[in-house]
Coordinates of C-alpha atoms in Angstrom, one line a residue:
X1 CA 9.0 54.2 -6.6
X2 CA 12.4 53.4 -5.6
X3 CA 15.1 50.9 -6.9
X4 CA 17.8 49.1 -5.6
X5 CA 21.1 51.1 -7.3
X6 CA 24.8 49.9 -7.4
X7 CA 26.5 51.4 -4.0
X8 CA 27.4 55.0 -4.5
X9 CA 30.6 54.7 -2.4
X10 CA 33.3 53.0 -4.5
X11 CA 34.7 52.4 -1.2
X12 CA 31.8 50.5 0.5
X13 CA 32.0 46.6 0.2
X14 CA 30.1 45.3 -3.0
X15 CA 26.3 43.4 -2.2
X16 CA 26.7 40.0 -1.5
X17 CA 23.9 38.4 -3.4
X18 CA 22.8 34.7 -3.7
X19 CA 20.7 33.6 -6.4
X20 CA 17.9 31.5 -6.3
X21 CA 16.4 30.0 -9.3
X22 CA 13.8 27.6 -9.7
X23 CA 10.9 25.6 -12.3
X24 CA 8.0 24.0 -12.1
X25 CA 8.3 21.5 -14.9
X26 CA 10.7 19.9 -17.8
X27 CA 8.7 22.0 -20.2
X28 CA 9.9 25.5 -18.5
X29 CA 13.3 23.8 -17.9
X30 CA 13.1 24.1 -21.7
X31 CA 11.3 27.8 -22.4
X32 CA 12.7 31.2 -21.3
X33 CA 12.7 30.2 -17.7
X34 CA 15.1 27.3 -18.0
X35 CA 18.1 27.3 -14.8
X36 CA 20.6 28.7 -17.1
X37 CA 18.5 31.3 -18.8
X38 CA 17.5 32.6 -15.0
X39 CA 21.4 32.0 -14.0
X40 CA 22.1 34.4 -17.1
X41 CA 19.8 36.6 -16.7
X42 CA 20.2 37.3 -12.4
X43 CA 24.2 37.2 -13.3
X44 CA 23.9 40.2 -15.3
X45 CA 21.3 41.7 -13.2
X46 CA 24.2 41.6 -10.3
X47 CA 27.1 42.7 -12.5
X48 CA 25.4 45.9 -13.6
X49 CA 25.1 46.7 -9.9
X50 CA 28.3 45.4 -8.7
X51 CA 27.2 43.1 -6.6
X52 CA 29.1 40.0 -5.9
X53 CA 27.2 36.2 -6.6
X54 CA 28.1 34.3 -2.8
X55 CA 25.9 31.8 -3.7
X56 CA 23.2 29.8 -5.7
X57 CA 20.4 27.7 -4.7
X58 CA 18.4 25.5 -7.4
X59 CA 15.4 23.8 -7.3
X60 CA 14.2 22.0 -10.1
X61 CA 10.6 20.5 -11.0
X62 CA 8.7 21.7 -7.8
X63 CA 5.8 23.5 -7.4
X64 CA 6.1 27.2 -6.0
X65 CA 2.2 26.5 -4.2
X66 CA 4.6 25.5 -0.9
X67 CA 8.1 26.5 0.7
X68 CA 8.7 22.6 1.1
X69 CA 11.5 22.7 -1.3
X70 CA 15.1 21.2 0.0
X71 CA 17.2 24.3 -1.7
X72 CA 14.9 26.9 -0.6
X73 CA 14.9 25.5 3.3
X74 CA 18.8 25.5 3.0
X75 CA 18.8 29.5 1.8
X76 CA 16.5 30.3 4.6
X77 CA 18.1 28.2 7.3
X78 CA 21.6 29.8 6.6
X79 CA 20.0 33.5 5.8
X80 CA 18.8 33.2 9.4
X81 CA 21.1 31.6 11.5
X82 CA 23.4 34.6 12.2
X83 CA 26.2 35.5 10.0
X84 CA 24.5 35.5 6.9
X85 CA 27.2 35.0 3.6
X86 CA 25.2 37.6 1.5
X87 CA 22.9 40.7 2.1
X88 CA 20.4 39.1 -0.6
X89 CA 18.8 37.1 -2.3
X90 CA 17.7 37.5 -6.0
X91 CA 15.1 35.8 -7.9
X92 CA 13.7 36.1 -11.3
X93 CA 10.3 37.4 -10.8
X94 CA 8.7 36.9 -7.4
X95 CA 6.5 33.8 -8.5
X96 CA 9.8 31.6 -8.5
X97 CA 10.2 32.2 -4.9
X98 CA 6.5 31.6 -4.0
X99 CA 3.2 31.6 -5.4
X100 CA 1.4 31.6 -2.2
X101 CA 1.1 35.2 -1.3
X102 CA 1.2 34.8 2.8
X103 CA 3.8 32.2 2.1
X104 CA 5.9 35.2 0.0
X105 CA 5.0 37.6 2.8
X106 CA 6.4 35.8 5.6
X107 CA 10.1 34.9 4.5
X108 CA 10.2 38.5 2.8
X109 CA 9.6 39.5 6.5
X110 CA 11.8 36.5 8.2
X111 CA 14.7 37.6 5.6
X112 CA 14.3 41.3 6.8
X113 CA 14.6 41.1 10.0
X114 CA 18.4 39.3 9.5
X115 CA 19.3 42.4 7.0
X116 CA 18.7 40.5 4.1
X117 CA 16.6 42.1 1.0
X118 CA 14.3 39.9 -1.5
X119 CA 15.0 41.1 -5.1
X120 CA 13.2 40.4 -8.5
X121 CA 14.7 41.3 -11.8
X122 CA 11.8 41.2 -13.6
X123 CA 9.5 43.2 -10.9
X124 CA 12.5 45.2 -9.6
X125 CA 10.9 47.1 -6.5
X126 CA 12.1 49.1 -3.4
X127 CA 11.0 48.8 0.1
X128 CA 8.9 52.2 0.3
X129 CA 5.1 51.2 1.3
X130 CA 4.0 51.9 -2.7
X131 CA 6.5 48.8 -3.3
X132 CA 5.5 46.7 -0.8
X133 CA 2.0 46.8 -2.6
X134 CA 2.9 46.3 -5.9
X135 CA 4.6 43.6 -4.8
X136 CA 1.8 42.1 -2.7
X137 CA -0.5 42.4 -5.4
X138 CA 2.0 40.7 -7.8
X139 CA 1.6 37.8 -5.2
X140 CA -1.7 37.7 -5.2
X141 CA -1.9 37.9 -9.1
X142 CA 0.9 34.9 -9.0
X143 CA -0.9 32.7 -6.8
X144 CA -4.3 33.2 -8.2
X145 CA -2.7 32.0 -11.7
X146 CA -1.5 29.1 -10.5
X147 CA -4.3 27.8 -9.1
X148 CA -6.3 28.3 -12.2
X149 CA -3.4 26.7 -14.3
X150 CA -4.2 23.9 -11.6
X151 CA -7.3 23.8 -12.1
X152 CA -6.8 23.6 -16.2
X153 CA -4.4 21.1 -15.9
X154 CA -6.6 18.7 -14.5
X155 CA -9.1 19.2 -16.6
X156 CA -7.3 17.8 -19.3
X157 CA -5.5 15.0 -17.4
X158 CA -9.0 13.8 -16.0
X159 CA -10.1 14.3 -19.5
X160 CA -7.4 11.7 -20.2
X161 CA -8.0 9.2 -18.0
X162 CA -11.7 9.3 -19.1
X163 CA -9.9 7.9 -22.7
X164 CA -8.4 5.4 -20.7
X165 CA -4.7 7.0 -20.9
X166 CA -2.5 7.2 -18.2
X167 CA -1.3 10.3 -16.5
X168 CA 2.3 9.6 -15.7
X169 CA 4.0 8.9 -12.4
X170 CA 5.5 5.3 -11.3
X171 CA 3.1 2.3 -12.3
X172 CA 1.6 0.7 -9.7
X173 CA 4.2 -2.4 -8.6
X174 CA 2.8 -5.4 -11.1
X175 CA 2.0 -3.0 -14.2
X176 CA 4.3 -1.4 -16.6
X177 CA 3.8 1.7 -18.6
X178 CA 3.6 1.3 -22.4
X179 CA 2.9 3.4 -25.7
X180 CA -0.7 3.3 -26.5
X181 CA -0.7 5.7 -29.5
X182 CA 0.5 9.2 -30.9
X183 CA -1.8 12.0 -30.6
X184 CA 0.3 14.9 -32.2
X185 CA 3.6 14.9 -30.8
X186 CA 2.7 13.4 -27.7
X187 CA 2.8 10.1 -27.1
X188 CA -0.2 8.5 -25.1
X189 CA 0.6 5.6 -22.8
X190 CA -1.1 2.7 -21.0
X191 CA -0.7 0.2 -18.1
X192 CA 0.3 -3.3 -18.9
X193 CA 0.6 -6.3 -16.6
X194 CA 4.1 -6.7 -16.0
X195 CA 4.5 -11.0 -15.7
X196 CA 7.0 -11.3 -13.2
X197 CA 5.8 -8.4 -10.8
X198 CA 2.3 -9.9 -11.3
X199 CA 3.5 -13.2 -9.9
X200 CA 4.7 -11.7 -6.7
X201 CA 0.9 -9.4 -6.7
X202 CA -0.6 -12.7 -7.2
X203 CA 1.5 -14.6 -4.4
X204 CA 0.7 -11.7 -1.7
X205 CA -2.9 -12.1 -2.1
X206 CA -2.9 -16.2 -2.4
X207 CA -0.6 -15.3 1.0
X208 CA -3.5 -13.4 2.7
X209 CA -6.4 -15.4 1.4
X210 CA -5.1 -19.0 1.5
X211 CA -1.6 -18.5 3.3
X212 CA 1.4 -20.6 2.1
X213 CA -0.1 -24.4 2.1
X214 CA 1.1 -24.9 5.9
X215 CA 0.4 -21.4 7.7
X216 CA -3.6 -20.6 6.8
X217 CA -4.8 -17.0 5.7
X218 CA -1.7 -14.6 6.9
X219 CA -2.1 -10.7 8.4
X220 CA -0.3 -8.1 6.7
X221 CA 3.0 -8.6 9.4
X222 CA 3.1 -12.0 8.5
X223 CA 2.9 -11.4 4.8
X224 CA 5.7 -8.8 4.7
X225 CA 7.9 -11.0 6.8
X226 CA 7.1 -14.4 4.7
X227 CA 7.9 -12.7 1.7
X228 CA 11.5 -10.8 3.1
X229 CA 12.1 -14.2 4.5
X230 CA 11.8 -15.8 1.1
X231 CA 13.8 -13.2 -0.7
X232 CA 11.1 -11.2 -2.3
X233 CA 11.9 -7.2 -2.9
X234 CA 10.3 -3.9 -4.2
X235 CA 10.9 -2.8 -7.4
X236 CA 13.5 -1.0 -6.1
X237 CA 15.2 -3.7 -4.2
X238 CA 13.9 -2.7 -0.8
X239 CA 12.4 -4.8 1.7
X240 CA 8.3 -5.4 2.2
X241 CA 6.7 -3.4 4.7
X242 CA 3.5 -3.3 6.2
X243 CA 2.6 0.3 4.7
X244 CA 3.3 -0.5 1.4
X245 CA 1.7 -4.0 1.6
X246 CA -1.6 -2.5 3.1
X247 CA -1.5 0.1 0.1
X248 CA -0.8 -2.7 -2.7
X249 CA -3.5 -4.9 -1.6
X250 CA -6.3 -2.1 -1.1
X251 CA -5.8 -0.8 -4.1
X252 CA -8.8 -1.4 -6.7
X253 CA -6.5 -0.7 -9.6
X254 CA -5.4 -4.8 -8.8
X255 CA -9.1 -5.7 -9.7
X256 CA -9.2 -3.8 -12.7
X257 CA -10.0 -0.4 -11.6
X258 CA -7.8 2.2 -11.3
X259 CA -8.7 5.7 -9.9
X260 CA -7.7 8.8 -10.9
X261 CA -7.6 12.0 -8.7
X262 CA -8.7 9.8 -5.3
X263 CA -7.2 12.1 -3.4
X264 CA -5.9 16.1 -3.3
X265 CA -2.5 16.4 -3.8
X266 CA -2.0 18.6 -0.4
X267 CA -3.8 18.0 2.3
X268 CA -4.2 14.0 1.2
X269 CA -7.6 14.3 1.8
X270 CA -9.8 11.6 -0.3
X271 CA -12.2 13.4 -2.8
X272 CA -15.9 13.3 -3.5
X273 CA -16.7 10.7 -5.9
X274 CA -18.0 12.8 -8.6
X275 CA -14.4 13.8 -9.0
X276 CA -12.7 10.8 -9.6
X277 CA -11.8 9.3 -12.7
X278 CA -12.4 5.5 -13.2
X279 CA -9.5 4.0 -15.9
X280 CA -9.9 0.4 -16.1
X281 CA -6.6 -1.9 -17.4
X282 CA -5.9 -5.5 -17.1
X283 CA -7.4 -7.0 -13.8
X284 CA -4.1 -9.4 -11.9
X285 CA -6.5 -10.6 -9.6
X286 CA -10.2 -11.4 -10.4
X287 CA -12.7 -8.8 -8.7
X288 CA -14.3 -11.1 -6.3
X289 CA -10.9 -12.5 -4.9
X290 CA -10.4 -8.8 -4.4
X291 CA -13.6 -8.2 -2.4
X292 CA -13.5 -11.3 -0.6
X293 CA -9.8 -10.3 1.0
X294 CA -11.4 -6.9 2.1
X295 CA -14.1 -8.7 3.7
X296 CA -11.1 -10.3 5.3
X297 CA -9.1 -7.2 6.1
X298 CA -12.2 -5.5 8.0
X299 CA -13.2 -8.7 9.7
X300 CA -9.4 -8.5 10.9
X301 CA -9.6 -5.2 12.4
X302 CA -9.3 -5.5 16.2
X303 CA -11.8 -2.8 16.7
X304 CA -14.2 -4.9 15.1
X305 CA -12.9 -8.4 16.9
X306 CA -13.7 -8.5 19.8
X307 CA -11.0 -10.3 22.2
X308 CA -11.4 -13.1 24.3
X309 CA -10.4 -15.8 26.8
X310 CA -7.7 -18.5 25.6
X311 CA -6.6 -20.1 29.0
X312 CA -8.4 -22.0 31.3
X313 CA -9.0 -24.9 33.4
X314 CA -12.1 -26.0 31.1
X315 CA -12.2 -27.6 27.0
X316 CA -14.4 -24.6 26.0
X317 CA -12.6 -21.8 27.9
X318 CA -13.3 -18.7 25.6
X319 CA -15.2 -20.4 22.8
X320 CA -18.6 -21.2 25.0
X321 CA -21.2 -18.4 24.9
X322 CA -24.5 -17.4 26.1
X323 CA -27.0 -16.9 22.8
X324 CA -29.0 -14.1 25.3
X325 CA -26.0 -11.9 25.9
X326 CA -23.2 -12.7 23.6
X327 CA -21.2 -13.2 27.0
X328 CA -18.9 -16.1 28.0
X329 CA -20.0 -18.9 29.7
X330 CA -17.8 -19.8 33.3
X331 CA -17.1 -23.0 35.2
X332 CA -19.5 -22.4 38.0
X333 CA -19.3 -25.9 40.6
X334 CA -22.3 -27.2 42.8
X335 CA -22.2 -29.1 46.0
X336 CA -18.7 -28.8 47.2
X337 CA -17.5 -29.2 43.7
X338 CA -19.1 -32.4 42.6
X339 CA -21.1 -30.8 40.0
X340 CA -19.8 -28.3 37.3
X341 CA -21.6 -26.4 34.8
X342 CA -21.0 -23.9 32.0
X343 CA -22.8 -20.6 33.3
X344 CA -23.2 -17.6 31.7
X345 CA -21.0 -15.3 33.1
X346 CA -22.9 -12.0 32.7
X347 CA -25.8 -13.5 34.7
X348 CA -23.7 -14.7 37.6
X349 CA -21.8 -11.3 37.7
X350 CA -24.7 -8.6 37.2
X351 CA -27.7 -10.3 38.1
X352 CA -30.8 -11.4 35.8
X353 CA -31.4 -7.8 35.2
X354 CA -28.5 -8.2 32.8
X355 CA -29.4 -11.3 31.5
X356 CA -31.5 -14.1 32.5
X357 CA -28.7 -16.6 32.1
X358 CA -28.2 -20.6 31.6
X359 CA -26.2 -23.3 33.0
X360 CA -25.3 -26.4 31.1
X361 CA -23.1 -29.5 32.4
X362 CA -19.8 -29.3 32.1
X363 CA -19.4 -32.8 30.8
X364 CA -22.5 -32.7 28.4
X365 CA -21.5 -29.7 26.4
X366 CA -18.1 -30.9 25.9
X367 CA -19.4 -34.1 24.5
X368 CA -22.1 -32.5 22.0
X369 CA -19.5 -30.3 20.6
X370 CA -16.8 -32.9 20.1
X371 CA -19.4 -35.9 18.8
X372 CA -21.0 -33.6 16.5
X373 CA -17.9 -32.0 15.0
X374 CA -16.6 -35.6 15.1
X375 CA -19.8 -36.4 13.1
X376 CA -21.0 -34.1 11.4
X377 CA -17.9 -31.5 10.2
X378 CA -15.0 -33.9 10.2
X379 CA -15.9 -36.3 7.2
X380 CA -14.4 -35.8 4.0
X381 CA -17.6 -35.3 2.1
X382 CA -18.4 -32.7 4.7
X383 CA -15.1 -31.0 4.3
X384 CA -15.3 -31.4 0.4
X385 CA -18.6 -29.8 0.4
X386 CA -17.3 -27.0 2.5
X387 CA -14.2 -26.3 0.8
X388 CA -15.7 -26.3 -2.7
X389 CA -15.0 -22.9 -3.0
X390 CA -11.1 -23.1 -2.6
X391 CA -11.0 -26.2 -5.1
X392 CA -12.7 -24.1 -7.5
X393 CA -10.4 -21.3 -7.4
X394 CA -7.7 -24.2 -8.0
X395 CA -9.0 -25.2 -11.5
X396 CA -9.5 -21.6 -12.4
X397 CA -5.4 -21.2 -11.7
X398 CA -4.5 -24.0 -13.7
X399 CA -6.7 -22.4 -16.6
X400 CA -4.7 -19.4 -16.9
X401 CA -1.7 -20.9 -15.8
X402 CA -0.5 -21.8 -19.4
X403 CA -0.7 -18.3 -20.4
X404 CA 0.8 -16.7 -17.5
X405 CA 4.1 -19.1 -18.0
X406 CA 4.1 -18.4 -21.5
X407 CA 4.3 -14.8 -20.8
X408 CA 7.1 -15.6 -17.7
X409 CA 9.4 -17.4 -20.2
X410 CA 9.1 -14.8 -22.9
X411 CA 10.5 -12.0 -19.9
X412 CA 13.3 -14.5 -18.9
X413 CA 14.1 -15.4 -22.7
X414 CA 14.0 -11.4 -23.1
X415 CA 16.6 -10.7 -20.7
X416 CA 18.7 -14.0 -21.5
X417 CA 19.0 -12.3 -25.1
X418 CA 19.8 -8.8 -23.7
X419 CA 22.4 -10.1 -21.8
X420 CA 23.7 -12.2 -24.6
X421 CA 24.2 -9.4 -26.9
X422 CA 25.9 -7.4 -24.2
X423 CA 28.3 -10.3 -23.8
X424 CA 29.0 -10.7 -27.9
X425 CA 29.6 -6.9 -27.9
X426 CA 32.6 -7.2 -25.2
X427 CA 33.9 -10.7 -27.5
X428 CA 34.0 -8.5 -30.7
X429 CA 35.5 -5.7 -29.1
X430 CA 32.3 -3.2 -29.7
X431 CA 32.2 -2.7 -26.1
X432 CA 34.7 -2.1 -23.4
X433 CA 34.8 -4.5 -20.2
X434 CA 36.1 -2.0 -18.1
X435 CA 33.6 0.8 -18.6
X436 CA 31.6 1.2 -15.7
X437 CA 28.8 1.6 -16.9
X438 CA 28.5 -1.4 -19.4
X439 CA 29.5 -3.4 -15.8
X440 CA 26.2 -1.7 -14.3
X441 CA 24.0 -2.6 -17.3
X442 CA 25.0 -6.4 -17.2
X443 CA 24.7 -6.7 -13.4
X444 CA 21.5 -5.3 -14.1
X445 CA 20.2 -7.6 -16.5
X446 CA 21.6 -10.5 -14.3
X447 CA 19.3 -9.5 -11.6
X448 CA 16.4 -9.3 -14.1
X449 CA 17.1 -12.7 -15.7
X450 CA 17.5 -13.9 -11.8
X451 CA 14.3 -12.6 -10.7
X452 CA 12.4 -13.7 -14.1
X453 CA 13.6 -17.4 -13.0
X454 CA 13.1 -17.8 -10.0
X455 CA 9.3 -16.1 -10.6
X456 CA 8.7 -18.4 -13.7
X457 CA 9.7 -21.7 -10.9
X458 CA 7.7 -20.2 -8.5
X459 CA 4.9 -20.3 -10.6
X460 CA 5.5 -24.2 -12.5
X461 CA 5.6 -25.0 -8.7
X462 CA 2.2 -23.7 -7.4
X463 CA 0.7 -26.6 -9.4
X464 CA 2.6 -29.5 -8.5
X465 CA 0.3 -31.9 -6.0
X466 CA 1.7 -30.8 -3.1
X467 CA 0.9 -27.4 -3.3
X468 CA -3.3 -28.6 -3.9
X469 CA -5.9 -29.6 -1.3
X470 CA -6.3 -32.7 -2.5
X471 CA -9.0 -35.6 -1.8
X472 CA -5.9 -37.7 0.0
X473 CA -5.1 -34.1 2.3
X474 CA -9.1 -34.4 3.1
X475 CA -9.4 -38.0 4.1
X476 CA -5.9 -37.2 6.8
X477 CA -7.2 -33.8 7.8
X478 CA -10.3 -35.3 9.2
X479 CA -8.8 -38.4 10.5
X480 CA -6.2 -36.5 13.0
X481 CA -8.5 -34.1 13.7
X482 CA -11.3 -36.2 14.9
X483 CA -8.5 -38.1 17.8
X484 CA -6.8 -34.6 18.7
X485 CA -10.0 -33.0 19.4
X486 CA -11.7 -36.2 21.1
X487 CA -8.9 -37.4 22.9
X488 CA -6.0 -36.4 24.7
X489 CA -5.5 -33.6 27.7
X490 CA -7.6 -30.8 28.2
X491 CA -5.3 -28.5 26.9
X492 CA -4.0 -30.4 23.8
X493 CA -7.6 -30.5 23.2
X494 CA -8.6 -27.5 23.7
X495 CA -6.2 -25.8 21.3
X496 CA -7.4 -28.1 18.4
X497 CA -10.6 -27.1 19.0
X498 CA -9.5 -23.3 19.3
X499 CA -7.9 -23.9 15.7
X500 CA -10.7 -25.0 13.9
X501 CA -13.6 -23.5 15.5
X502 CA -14.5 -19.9 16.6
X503 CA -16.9 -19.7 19.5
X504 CA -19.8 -22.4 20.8
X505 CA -23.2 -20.3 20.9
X506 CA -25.5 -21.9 23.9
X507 CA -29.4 -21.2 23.7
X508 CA -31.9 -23.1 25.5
X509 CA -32.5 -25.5 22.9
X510 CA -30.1 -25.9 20.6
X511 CA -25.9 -25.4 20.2
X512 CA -24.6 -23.7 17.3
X513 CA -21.4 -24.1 16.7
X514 CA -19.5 -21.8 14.1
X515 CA -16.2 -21.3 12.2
X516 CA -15.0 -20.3 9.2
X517 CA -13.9 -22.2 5.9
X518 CA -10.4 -20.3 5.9
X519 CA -9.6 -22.0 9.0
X520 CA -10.4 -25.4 7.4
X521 CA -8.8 -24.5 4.5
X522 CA -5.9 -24.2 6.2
X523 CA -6.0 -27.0 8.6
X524 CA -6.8 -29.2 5.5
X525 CA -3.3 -28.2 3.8
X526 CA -1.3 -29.2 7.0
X527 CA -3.1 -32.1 7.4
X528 CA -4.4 -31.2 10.8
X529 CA -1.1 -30.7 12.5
X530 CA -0.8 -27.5 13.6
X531 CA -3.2 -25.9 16.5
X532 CA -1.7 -22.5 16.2
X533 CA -3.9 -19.9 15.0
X534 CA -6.2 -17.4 16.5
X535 CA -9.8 -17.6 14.4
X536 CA -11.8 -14.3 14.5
X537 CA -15.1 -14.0 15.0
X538 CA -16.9 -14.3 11.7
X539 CA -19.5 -16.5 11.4
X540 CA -19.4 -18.5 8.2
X541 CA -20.2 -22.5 8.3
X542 CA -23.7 -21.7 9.2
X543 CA -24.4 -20.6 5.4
X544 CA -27.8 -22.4 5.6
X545 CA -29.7 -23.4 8.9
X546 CA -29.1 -27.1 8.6
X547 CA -25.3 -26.4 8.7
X548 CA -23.0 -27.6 12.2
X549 CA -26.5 -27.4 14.2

């Protein structure tokens, strides 16, 4: 077996060498395999030999499993691109350049063809073909190691989350991460509800669910831009998108449930069942508010909504259907245009085969649906029966909402103090003005005291009047709703009636009209005045058969 030897010329140039060193973890960033105990170690290494150190490359907490590490990619990319500032590169033992043993193979390979020579100091090899498979086997030893220290460490960590403990990385935005208990010299640690973070997780779904007392239930673009409109930001003072909105409110750990080990760390492929780890903490938002929004979010999907027609010459353009087919119904005219009906349109298009088909008068239909939603929906006890729900969910705000500005004023009253003392440390002199970092730390705990104020307002305000359906909002919602949608031109009417209902099902004997209590919900808190809106097609008012018939 043969070694790599200082030059034996003391003519020829020395070796240009660049080191790279890398770990894993802050525990070996404390051991024998710390940065500068592998500088030390490789500096020597090179001096014996007289080579010459052209460069170094670190990188620090990342696994060796992959070559996606930012200092490696740099070595590589300048190793290869022509001109090469050293001849090679030394490592501690082969495992800190790879632990995948193709991975190790093919830049060992990739760094030979551009002259360049991988060296370990601890598994110091030649290139003769006995070399080659020591150090293929060392690979292969490496890489099956860390997969079964892998495999131990998550063992234990799923053992911990079983106790309820959390595993570390960022909390999830509306929690904070707190000591839970000593165990040893480790400490073990918890989520907790952060209050002001859990204002905003509450406002987001209240945005989707309810919408902002004038809009109705909002989609996740609408969300993101209501609340950069408004001044809302990350945690780390970015602006909402629609990724991490999606992620926030799909995420079960919200209703109480978070889940450990969903998915693999690699591939981000989700996991069987049997392998996640169920930790439950403090619920921001109750369980069935959390089911009922991913109803919402899968009724939402367009490939579940089916689109349809929203112009037209006719009241019921896109919201008449046949109850055979599912298909719309068309204005179809009789002599010369004295007559016109509401056809189905499969019929007329594809014969009875298809369907067998209806025709109603134009006139009548319009009449029944506008009398009986004059009737029959838009009354105020009608509505309050219907809406019951929503005013339900208002008392059971107000019940909690004592505690959750308690805990907003103790935050705010937390920072106020912080910042105080930072302030009566510059008047006595303890602390300099000028540092720069004491100017940081206060303009810091201004934005905290800012943001714990304006969440605390936020919060005394979602319960003033104005911000509840109340009986008064009732008694005007059905009153302009029942002239806009009986009175008026077509298509002043027809968007009313688009607004507040989602599609008119024709049968032979009977009309069912449907719509959902979301849109009335909404309608209700702007008083009727707004016919924007496009319902989807979930069926909801007709909760018992003697509903809207």
């Amino acid at each position: 077996m043969t070694r790599h030897s200082a030059p034996s010329s003391t003519n020829a140039a020395p070796l240009r060498a660049a080191l790279y060193m890398r770990v894993s973890t802050g525990r070996q960033a404390e051991s024998d395999l710390s940065i500068p105990d592998q500088r030390r170690q490789m500096t020597a290494f090179c001096a014996t030999r007289g080579w010459e150190v052209a460069a170094e490359f670190v990188d620090a907490g990342l696994s060796g499993t992959d070559d996606n590490r930012p200092q490696l990619q740099r070595l590589l990319d300048i190793a290869t691109a022509g001109g090469s500032p050293f001849d090679a590169v030394v490592v501690h033992s082969f495992s800190r350049f790879a632990r995948d043993h193709f991975a190790l193979e093919y830049h060992v390979r990739r760094l030979r063809k551009h002259g360049i020579r991988l060296v370990s100091i601890a598994q110091d090899l030649g290139d003769d073909p006995m070399s080659v498979m020591v150090r293929q086997v060392f690979a292969l030893f490496d890489e099956y190691q860390s997969k079964e220290n892998a495999k131990h460490v998550l063992r234990a960590m799923q053992e911990n989350a079983r106790q309820g403990f959390w595993n570390g990385a960022a909390a999830p935005y509306g929690y904070a991460i707190v000591a839970a208990g000593q165990r040893g010299a480790k400490t073990k640690k918890k989520l907790a509800i952060d209050p002001v973070e859990a204002e905003t997780v509450r406002l987001i779904f209240r945005l989707f669910i309810e919408g902002d007392g004038t809009s109705g239930p909002m989609g996740v673009k609408a969300v993101a831009a209501w609340l950069n409109e408004h001044g809302h930001r990350t945690r780390r003072g970015a602006r909402w998108g629609i990724g991490p909105l999606h992620k926030l409110i799909t995420s079960t750990v919200y209703k109480g449930e978070y889940r450990f080990n969903q998915k693999a760390w690699k591939t981000k492929e989700q996991k069987p069942a049997d392998e996640q780890v169920a930790v439950p903490v403090d619920p921001i938002i109750d369980p069935a508010t959390f089911d009922r929004l991913q109803k919402m979010l899968k009724t939402r999907n367009p490939k579940v909504t089916p689109p349809r027609t929203v112009t037209g010459p006719i009241l019921l353009t896109g919201l008449a259907t046949c109850a055979s087919c599912g298909g719309g119904m068309t204005l179809r005219t009789g002599k010369s245009g004295r007559y016109r009906y509401y056809a189905c349109a499969t019929c007329a298009q594809k014969g009875k085969s298809a369907c067998k088909g209806r025709a109603i008068p134009m006139d009548r239909l319009d009449s029944i649906v506008t009398e009986r939603l004059a009737a029959d929906l838009l009354t105020p006890s009608r509505v309050h029966t219907l809406l019951e729900a929503l005013l339900e969910r208002q008392a059971a705000r107000k019940s909690d909402h004592a505690e959750r500005v308690a805990a907003l004023r103790t935050k705010l009253l937390e920072a106020e103090g912080r910042l105080s003392r930072l302030y009566q440390a510059i008047e006595t002199g303890i602390a300099d003005p000028a540092d720069p970092t004491l100017k940081d730390r206060i303009e810091m705990l201004r934005t905290e005291r800012d943001i714990a104020q304006a969440t605390l307002d936020r919060a005394l305000t979602e319960m003033r009047p104005e911000a509840r359906i109340t009986q008064e909002k009732i008694q005007a919602f059905t009153e302009t709703m029942r002239a806009n949608i009986c009175d008026g031109p077509v298509p002043f009417r027809r968007a009313y009636l688009r607004a507040m209902i989602d599609n008119v099902e024709v049968d032979d004997t009977e009309i069912r009209i449907h719509g959902r209590k979301t849109v009335l919900e909404r309608l209700v808190m702007g008083s009727g005045a707004t016919a924007a809106g496009v319902p989807s097609f979930v069926r909801k008012w007709r909760t018992r058969q003697d509903s809207n018939l």
